Short mmCIF file of N, CA, C and O in Angstrom, two decimals:
data_model
loop_
_atom_site.label_atom_id
_atom_site.label_comp_id
_atom_site.label_asym_id
_atom_site.label_seq_id
_atom_site.Cartn_x
_atom_site.Cartn_y
_atom_site.Cartn_z
N MET A 1 114.86 36.36 19.91
CA MET A 1 114.51 34.39 19.67
C MET A 1 114.80 33.82 20.78
O MET A 1 114.26 33.58 21.61
N GLU A 2 115.81 34.04 20.90
CA GLU A 2 117.19 33.56 21.99
C GLU A 2 116.48 34.11 23.42
O GLU A 2 116.46 32.92 24.07
N ASN A 3 116.41 35.27 23.63
CA ASN A 3 115.66 35.81 24.97
C ASN A 3 114.23 35.08 25.34
O ASN A 3 113.92 34.52 26.19
N LYS A 4 113.36 35.06 24.26
CA LYS A 4 112.02 34.38 24.08
C LYS A 4 112.48 32.97 24.64
O LYS A 4 111.73 32.46 25.43
N ILE A 5 113.47 32.10 24.16
CA ILE A 5 113.44 30.82 24.35
C ILE A 5 113.82 30.58 26.01
O ILE A 5 113.71 29.72 26.63
N TYR A 6 114.74 31.58 26.17
CA TYR A 6 115.70 31.43 27.47
C TYR A 6 114.34 31.93 28.78
O TYR A 6 114.13 31.09 29.47
N SER A 7 113.14 32.77 28.25
CA SER A 7 112.36 32.90 29.41
C SER A 7 111.31 31.66 29.27
O SER A 7 110.61 31.63 30.61
N LEU A 8 111.26 30.97 28.55
CA LEU A 8 110.01 30.10 28.18
C LEU A 8 110.61 29.14 29.26
O LEU A 8 110.21 28.22 29.74
N GLU A 9 112.03 28.60 29.01
CA GLU A 9 112.93 27.56 29.65
C GLU A 9 112.73 28.12 30.83
O GLU A 9 112.65 27.08 31.72
N THR A 10 113.12 29.14 31.34
CA THR A 10 112.82 29.12 32.95
C THR A 10 111.59 29.14 33.42
O THR A 10 111.36 28.57 34.46
N LYS A 11 110.58 29.31 32.71
CA LYS A 11 109.36 29.82 33.14
C LYS A 11 109.17 28.08 33.38
O LYS A 11 108.42 27.74 34.40
N ILE A 12 109.17 27.31 32.52
CA ILE A 12 109.16 25.76 32.29
C ILE A 12 109.94 25.27 33.73
O ILE A 12 109.16 24.22 34.36
N ASN A 13 111.05 25.36 34.23
CA ASN A 13 111.80 25.18 35.20
C ASN A 13 111.00 25.49 36.47
O ASN A 13 110.82 24.47 37.38
N ASP A 14 110.57 26.60 36.69
CA ASP A 14 110.08 27.13 37.85
C ASP A 14 108.62 26.34 38.02
O ASP A 14 108.05 25.85 38.88
N VAL A 15 107.59 26.02 36.66
CA VAL A 15 106.72 25.18 36.98
C VAL A 15 106.84 23.97 37.24
O VAL A 15 106.25 23.29 38.03
N LYS A 16 107.89 23.22 37.05
CA LYS A 16 108.36 21.78 37.26
C LYS A 16 108.66 21.90 38.98
O LYS A 16 108.39 20.71 39.38
N THR A 17 109.39 22.97 39.59
CA THR A 17 109.31 22.78 40.55
C THR A 17 108.12 23.22 41.45
O THR A 17 108.18 22.42 42.87
N GLU A 18 107.61 23.67 41.12
CA GLU A 18 106.22 24.13 41.62
C GLU A 18 105.07 22.96 41.68
O GLU A 18 104.72 22.35 42.81
N ILE A 19 105.35 21.97 40.78
CA ILE A 19 104.74 20.73 40.51
C ILE A 19 105.43 19.50 41.53
O ILE A 19 104.75 19.03 42.33
N LYS A 20 106.60 19.51 41.62
CA LYS A 20 107.27 18.71 42.82
C LYS A 20 107.00 19.21 44.15
O LYS A 20 106.71 18.39 44.68
N SER A 21 107.17 20.36 44.25
CA SER A 21 106.65 21.03 46.06
C SER A 21 104.89 20.54 46.38
O SER A 21 104.66 20.17 47.01
N ILE A 22 104.05 20.72 45.10
CA ILE A 22 102.97 20.40 45.41
C ILE A 22 102.72 18.71 45.78
O ILE A 22 102.04 18.48 46.53
N SER A 23 103.46 17.89 44.84
CA SER A 23 103.15 16.38 44.82
C SER A 23 103.60 16.18 46.46
O SER A 23 103.29 15.37 47.05
N VAL A 24 104.83 16.76 47.07
CA VAL A 24 105.25 16.47 48.43
C VAL A 24 104.28 16.63 49.17
O VAL A 24 104.30 15.80 50.17
N THR A 25 103.82 18.03 49.20
CA THR A 25 102.72 18.32 50.28
C THR A 25 101.50 17.52 50.22
O THR A 25 100.99 17.11 50.92
N LYS A 26 101.39 16.56 48.85
CA LYS A 26 100.01 16.06 48.70
C LYS A 26 100.28 14.99 49.27
O LYS A 26 99.44 14.17 50.04
N THR A 27 101.33 14.16 49.24
CA THR A 27 102.07 12.80 49.61
C THR A 27 101.64 13.04 51.18
O THR A 27 101.74 12.19 52.15
N LYS A 28 102.28 14.09 51.83
CA LYS A 28 102.36 14.21 53.40
C LYS A 28 101.08 14.02 53.82
O LYS A 28 100.47 13.70 54.50
N LYS A 29 100.28 14.98 53.16
CA LYS A 29 98.68 15.29 53.31
C LYS A 29 98.13 13.30 53.28
O LYS A 29 97.17 13.10 54.06
N GLU A 30 98.61 12.75 52.63
CA GLU A 30 97.79 11.39 52.57
C GLU A 30 98.23 10.41 53.83
O GLU A 30 97.54 9.53 54.08
N ASN A 31 99.65 10.69 53.82
CA ASN A 31 99.65 9.82 55.10
C ASN A 31 99.28 10.22 56.59
O ASN A 31 99.57 9.38 57.33
N ASP A 32 98.80 11.42 56.53
CA ASP A 32 98.27 11.70 57.88
C ASP A 32 96.88 11.27 57.98
O ASP A 32 96.32 10.76 57.14
N SER A 33 96.46 10.71 59.27
CA SER A 33 95.12 9.87 59.66
C SER A 33 94.12 11.02 59.56
O SER A 33 93.95 12.35 59.29
N PRO A 34 93.19 10.39 59.10
CA PRO A 34 91.75 11.31 58.78
C PRO A 34 91.19 11.83 60.17
O PRO A 34 91.37 11.35 61.28
N PRO A 35 90.86 12.81 60.03
CA PRO A 35 90.45 13.52 61.34
C PRO A 35 88.70 12.62 62.07
O PRO A 35 88.59 11.82 61.37
N THR A 36 89.35 12.76 63.59
CA THR A 36 88.23 11.90 64.29
C THR A 36 86.59 12.23 64.07
O THR A 36 86.35 13.71 64.25
N ILE A 37 85.50 11.50 64.20
CA ILE A 37 84.27 12.15 64.31
C ILE A 37 84.01 12.04 65.28
O ILE A 37 83.76 10.35 66.00
N GLN A 38 83.02 12.86 66.37
CA GLN A 38 82.18 12.32 67.63
C GLN A 38 80.78 12.71 67.30
O GLN A 38 80.72 13.79 66.90
N ILE A 39 80.17 11.66 67.62
CA ILE A 39 78.45 11.93 67.29
C ILE A 39 78.24 12.02 69.15
O ILE A 39 78.31 11.12 69.53
N ASN A 40 77.49 12.89 69.02
CA ASN A 40 77.04 13.04 70.79
C ASN A 40 75.42 12.80 70.73
O ASN A 40 75.06 12.32 71.88
N HIS A 41 74.54 12.90 69.68
CA HIS A 41 73.13 12.16 69.64
C HIS A 41 72.88 11.73 68.30
O HIS A 41 73.24 12.44 67.30
N LEU A 42 72.33 10.51 68.60
CA LEU A 42 71.85 9.99 67.31
C LEU A 42 70.40 9.29 67.31
O LEU A 42 69.91 8.63 68.28
N GLN A 43 69.39 9.89 66.52
CA GLN A 43 68.17 9.57 66.81
C GLN A 43 67.85 8.52 65.23
O GLN A 43 67.90 8.92 64.00
N VAL A 44 67.06 7.37 65.65
CA VAL A 44 66.90 6.43 64.61
C VAL A 44 65.36 6.50 64.60
O VAL A 44 64.51 6.56 65.50
N ASP A 45 64.64 6.82 63.18
CA ASP A 45 63.30 7.11 63.05
C ASP A 45 62.69 5.96 62.55
O ASP A 45 61.57 5.30 63.10
N GLN A 46 63.04 5.40 62.16
CA GLN A 46 62.62 4.01 61.25
C GLN A 46 63.58 2.96 61.14
O GLN A 46 64.51 3.44 60.56
N ILE A 47 63.29 1.62 61.47
CA ILE A 47 64.44 0.39 60.86
C ILE A 47 63.74 -0.25 59.97
O ILE A 47 62.66 -1.03 60.19
N VAL A 48 64.36 -0.78 58.93
CA VAL A 48 63.80 -1.46 57.99
C VAL A 48 64.60 -2.44 57.63
O VAL A 48 65.97 -2.90 57.47
N ILE A 49 64.41 -4.03 57.61
CA ILE A 49 64.80 -5.37 57.58
C ILE A 49 64.61 -5.87 56.25
O ILE A 49 63.31 -6.23 56.11
N GLU A 50 65.15 -6.08 55.55
CA GLU A 50 65.13 -6.51 54.02
C GLU A 50 65.35 -7.80 53.97
O GLU A 50 64.42 -8.29 53.45
N HIS A 51 66.13 -8.69 55.02
CA HIS A 51 66.09 -9.95 54.61
C HIS A 51 66.61 -10.30 56.57
O HIS A 51 67.63 -9.97 56.84
N LEU A 52 65.91 -11.81 56.65
CA LEU A 52 66.24 -12.09 58.14
C LEU A 52 66.44 -13.48 58.05
O LEU A 52 65.26 -14.26 57.73
N ASP A 53 67.42 -14.09 58.58
CA ASP A 53 67.78 -15.34 58.56
C ASP A 53 67.49 -15.92 59.82
O ASP A 53 68.96 -15.41 60.51
N TYR A 54 66.61 -16.58 60.17
CA TYR A 54 66.51 -16.97 61.32
C TYR A 54 66.39 -18.39 61.26
O TYR A 54 65.43 -19.55 60.96
N ALA A 55 67.83 -19.49 62.13
CA ALA A 55 68.01 -20.77 61.82
C ALA A 55 68.04 -20.87 63.37
O ALA A 55 68.30 -20.47 64.03
N ASN A 56 67.11 -22.19 63.46
CA ASN A 56 67.05 -22.79 65.05
C ASN A 56 68.02 -24.10 64.82
O ASN A 56 67.74 -25.09 63.99
N ASN A 57 69.15 -24.86 65.93
CA ASN A 57 69.93 -25.88 65.21
C ASN A 57 69.70 -26.78 66.66
O ASN A 57 69.88 -26.31 68.10
N PHE A 58 68.93 -27.57 66.52
CA PHE A 58 68.26 -28.24 67.76
C PHE A 58 69.39 -29.54 67.83
O PHE A 58 68.88 -30.92 68.29
N GLY A 59 70.66 -29.63 67.20
CA GLY A 59 71.18 -30.70 67.03
C GLY A 59 71.91 -31.10 68.44
O GLY A 59 72.06 -32.50 68.56
N HIS A 60 71.79 -30.47 69.51
CA HIS A 60 72.49 -31.08 70.78
C HIS A 60 71.29 -31.42 71.50
O HIS A 60 71.77 -31.12 72.97
N LEU A 61 70.00 -31.29 71.35
CA LEU A 61 69.01 -31.13 72.05
C LEU A 61 68.76 -32.37 72.64
O LEU A 61 68.35 -33.53 71.68
N GLY A 62 68.83 -32.74 74.10
CA GLY A 62 68.25 -34.41 74.35
C GLY A 62 67.20 -34.23 75.08
O GLY A 62 66.85 -33.55 75.98
N ILE A 63 66.48 -35.34 75.01
CA ILE A 63 65.33 -35.48 75.46
C ILE A 63 65.05 -36.86 76.47
O ILE A 63 65.44 -37.87 75.82
N LYS A 64 65.06 -36.79 77.67
CA LYS A 64 65.21 -37.61 78.58
C LYS A 64 63.74 -38.35 78.74
O LYS A 64 63.88 -39.70 78.89
N GLU A 65 62.84 -37.67 78.93
CA GLU A 65 61.37 -38.19 78.99
C GLU A 65 60.48 -37.40 78.40
O GLU A 65 60.45 -36.04 78.14
N LEU A 66 59.74 -38.25 77.59
CA LEU A 66 58.66 -37.80 77.05
C LEU A 66 56.92 -37.84 77.60
O LEU A 66 56.76 -39.44 77.43
N SER A 67 56.17 -37.19 78.05
CA SER A 67 54.80 -37.83 78.62
C SER A 67 53.76 -36.70 78.20
O SER A 67 54.18 -35.39 77.87
N GLY A 68 52.69 -37.01 78.61
CA GLY A 68 51.71 -35.93 78.22
C GLY A 68 50.39 -37.14 77.03
O GLY A 68 50.36 -38.30 77.53
N ARG A 69 49.88 -36.46 76.46
CA ARG A 69 48.64 -36.90 75.96
C ARG A 69 48.38 -35.95 74.75
O ARG A 69 48.65 -35.21 74.52
N LEU A 70 48.33 -36.73 73.07
CA LEU A 70 47.86 -36.33 71.99
C LEU A 70 46.68 -36.23 71.63
O LEU A 70 46.18 -37.77 71.60
N ASN A 71 45.30 -35.57 71.91
CA ASN A 71 44.39 -35.65 71.09
C ASN A 71 44.01 -35.02 70.03
O ASN A 71 44.25 -33.75 69.32
N ILE A 72 43.67 -36.10 68.96
CA ILE A 72 43.38 -35.63 67.78
C ILE A 72 41.78 -35.46 67.35
O ILE A 72 41.18 -36.74 67.46
N GLY A 73 41.53 -34.56 66.81
CA GLY A 73 39.98 -34.54 66.66
C GLY A 73 39.01 -34.16 67.99
O GLY A 73 39.71 -33.37 68.83
N SER A 74 37.72 -34.72 68.16
CA SER A 74 37.13 -34.09 69.16
C SER A 74 37.39 -35.07 70.65
O SER A 74 37.86 -36.74 70.14
N SER A 75 37.73 -34.65 71.58
CA SER A 75 38.04 -35.32 72.65
C SER A 75 37.08 -34.99 74.01
O SER A 75 37.24 -33.86 74.10
N TYR A 76 36.70 -35.98 74.61
CA TYR A 76 35.19 -36.05 75.56
C TYR A 76 36.01 -36.52 76.85
O TYR A 76 36.77 -37.51 76.98
N GLU A 77 35.88 -35.56 78.33
CA GLU A 77 36.35 -36.30 78.98
C GLU A 77 35.42 -36.69 80.09
O GLU A 77 34.13 -36.17 80.29
N GLY A 78 35.23 -37.81 80.86
CA GLY A 78 34.20 -38.37 81.43
C GLY A 78 33.36 -39.25 81.02
O GLY A 78 33.75 -39.31 79.48
N ASP A 79 32.28 -39.73 81.22
CA ASP A 79 31.33 -40.62 80.67
C ASP A 79 30.47 -39.99 80.23
O ASP A 79 28.97 -39.35 81.16
N ILE A 80 30.04 -39.93 78.93
CA ILE A 80 28.82 -39.17 78.06
C ILE A 80 27.87 -40.03 77.19
O ILE A 80 27.19 -39.66 76.68
N SER A 81 28.32 -41.31 77.96
CA SER A 81 27.03 -42.28 76.98
C SER A 81 25.54 -42.00 77.17
O SER A 81 24.59 -42.17 76.64
N GLU A 82 25.46 -41.52 78.72
CA GLU A 82 23.97 -41.27 78.65
C GLU A 82 23.35 -39.77 77.99
O GLU A 82 22.47 -40.06 77.56
N GLN A 83 24.31 -38.80 77.85
CA GLN A 83 23.73 -37.99 76.69
C GLN A 83 23.42 -38.51 75.67
O GLN A 83 22.48 -37.85 74.48
N VAL A 84 24.48 -39.40 75.41
CA VAL A 84 24.18 -39.78 73.70
C VAL A 84 23.26 -40.35 73.47
O VAL A 84 22.38 -40.35 72.51
N ASN A 85 22.98 -41.31 74.35
CA ASN A 85 21.80 -42.16 74.45
C ASN A 85 20.25 -41.28 74.34
O ASN A 85 19.47 -41.66 73.49
N GLU A 86 20.49 -40.60 75.14
CA GLU A 86 19.23 -39.46 75.26
C GLU A 86 18.82 -38.66 73.74
O GLU A 86 17.95 -38.74 73.31
N ILE A 87 19.84 -38.44 73.06
CA ILE A 87 19.78 -37.60 71.74
C ILE A 87 19.15 -38.80 70.84
O ILE A 87 18.74 -38.65 70.13
N VAL A 88 20.01 -39.73 70.94
CA VAL A 88 19.70 -40.64 69.85
C VAL A 88 18.27 -41.36 70.02
O VAL A 88 17.63 -41.45 69.23
N LYS A 89 17.92 -41.53 71.20
CA LYS A 89 16.51 -41.53 71.63
C LYS A 89 15.50 -40.22 71.17
O LYS A 89 14.28 -40.99 70.27
N GLN A 90 15.93 -39.17 71.07
CA GLN A 90 15.00 -38.46 70.72
C GLN A 90 14.64 -38.17 69.52
O GLN A 90 13.64 -37.76 68.65
N LYS A 91 15.66 -38.27 68.35
CA LYS A 91 16.12 -38.30 67.16
C LYS A 91 15.30 -39.59 66.35
O LYS A 91 14.58 -39.58 65.51
N LEU A 92 15.61 -40.89 66.80
CA LEU A 92 15.36 -41.78 66.27
C LEU A 92 14.21 -42.63 67.16
O LEU A 92 13.92 -43.52 66.19
N GLY A 93 13.98 -42.60 68.24
CA GLY A 93 13.26 -43.04 68.60
C GLY A 93 13.76 -44.53 69.48
O GLY A 93 14.77 -44.54 69.64
N LYS A 94 12.54 -45.51 69.29
CA LYS A 94 13.26 -46.93 69.97
C LYS A 94 14.10 -47.99 68.72
O LYS A 94 14.03 -48.82 68.79
N GLU A 95 14.01 -47.19 67.62
CA GLU A 95 14.66 -48.04 66.23
C GLU A 95 16.08 -48.43 66.38
O GLU A 95 16.40 -49.44 66.30
N ALA A 96 16.99 -47.60 67.37
CA ALA A 96 18.38 -47.80 67.34
C ALA A 96 18.83 -47.45 68.65
O ALA A 96 17.92 -46.94 69.37
N ALA A 97 19.65 -48.69 69.20
CA ALA A 97 20.25 -48.46 70.42
C ALA A 97 21.92 -48.12 70.47
O ALA A 97 22.51 -48.81 69.53
N VAL A 98 22.57 -47.32 70.98
CA VAL A 98 23.76 -47.15 70.83
C VAL A 98 24.46 -47.17 72.60
O VAL A 98 23.81 -47.04 73.59
N ASN A 99 25.30 -48.18 72.19
CA ASN A 99 26.00 -48.57 73.34
C ASN A 99 27.63 -47.65 73.18
O ASN A 99 28.58 -47.74 72.40
N ILE A 100 27.82 -46.91 74.30
CA ILE A 100 29.18 -45.80 74.34
C ILE A 100 29.55 -45.84 75.52
O ILE A 100 28.92 -45.19 76.57
N LYS A 101 30.98 -46.26 75.73
CA LYS A 101 31.28 -46.28 77.11
C LYS A 101 32.45 -45.44 77.03
O LYS A 101 33.91 -45.53 75.74
N ALA A 102 33.16 -44.88 78.06
CA ALA A 102 34.45 -44.06 78.02
C ALA A 102 35.47 -44.57 78.29
O ALA A 102 35.28 -45.84 78.91
N LYS A 103 36.75 -44.76 77.67
CA LYS A 103 37.69 -45.73 77.73
C LYS A 103 38.27 -45.09 79.29
O LYS A 103 38.66 -43.90 79.69
N LYS A 104 38.78 -46.60 80.24
CA LYS A 104 39.02 -46.24 81.13
C LYS A 104 40.66 -45.53 81.42
O LYS A 104 41.26 -46.53 80.67
N GLU A 105 40.91 -44.68 82.33
CA GLU A 105 42.40 -44.43 82.36
C GLU A 105 43.31 -45.26 83.30
O GLU A 105 42.50 -45.34 84.34
N GLU A 106 44.30 -45.35 82.79
CA GLU A 106 45.28 -46.51 83.64
C GLU A 106 45.63 -45.79 84.53
O GLU A 106 46.42 -44.59 84.57
#
């Protein structure tokens, strides 16, 4: 019985020393830097954009001069009063007379 106990104690001590040596080598491996990876060729087949946040900031935009013309609806260039008078005469005859004159630009 004493021999068995002695052999078991020695085995336990051997296992303890092995565990200590394994833990020491494991901590040494954890302190080592990870291996470097080199990519020679990369091919992208498809790009998927799930969310795009696109904002314009015009806070520092300055306008010195604003010129031009804003036309809302139908806009005609030139004098069309003769054409309108002809169409009105064709449709209404002499019952109505229309006087349309183009606005003179300054």
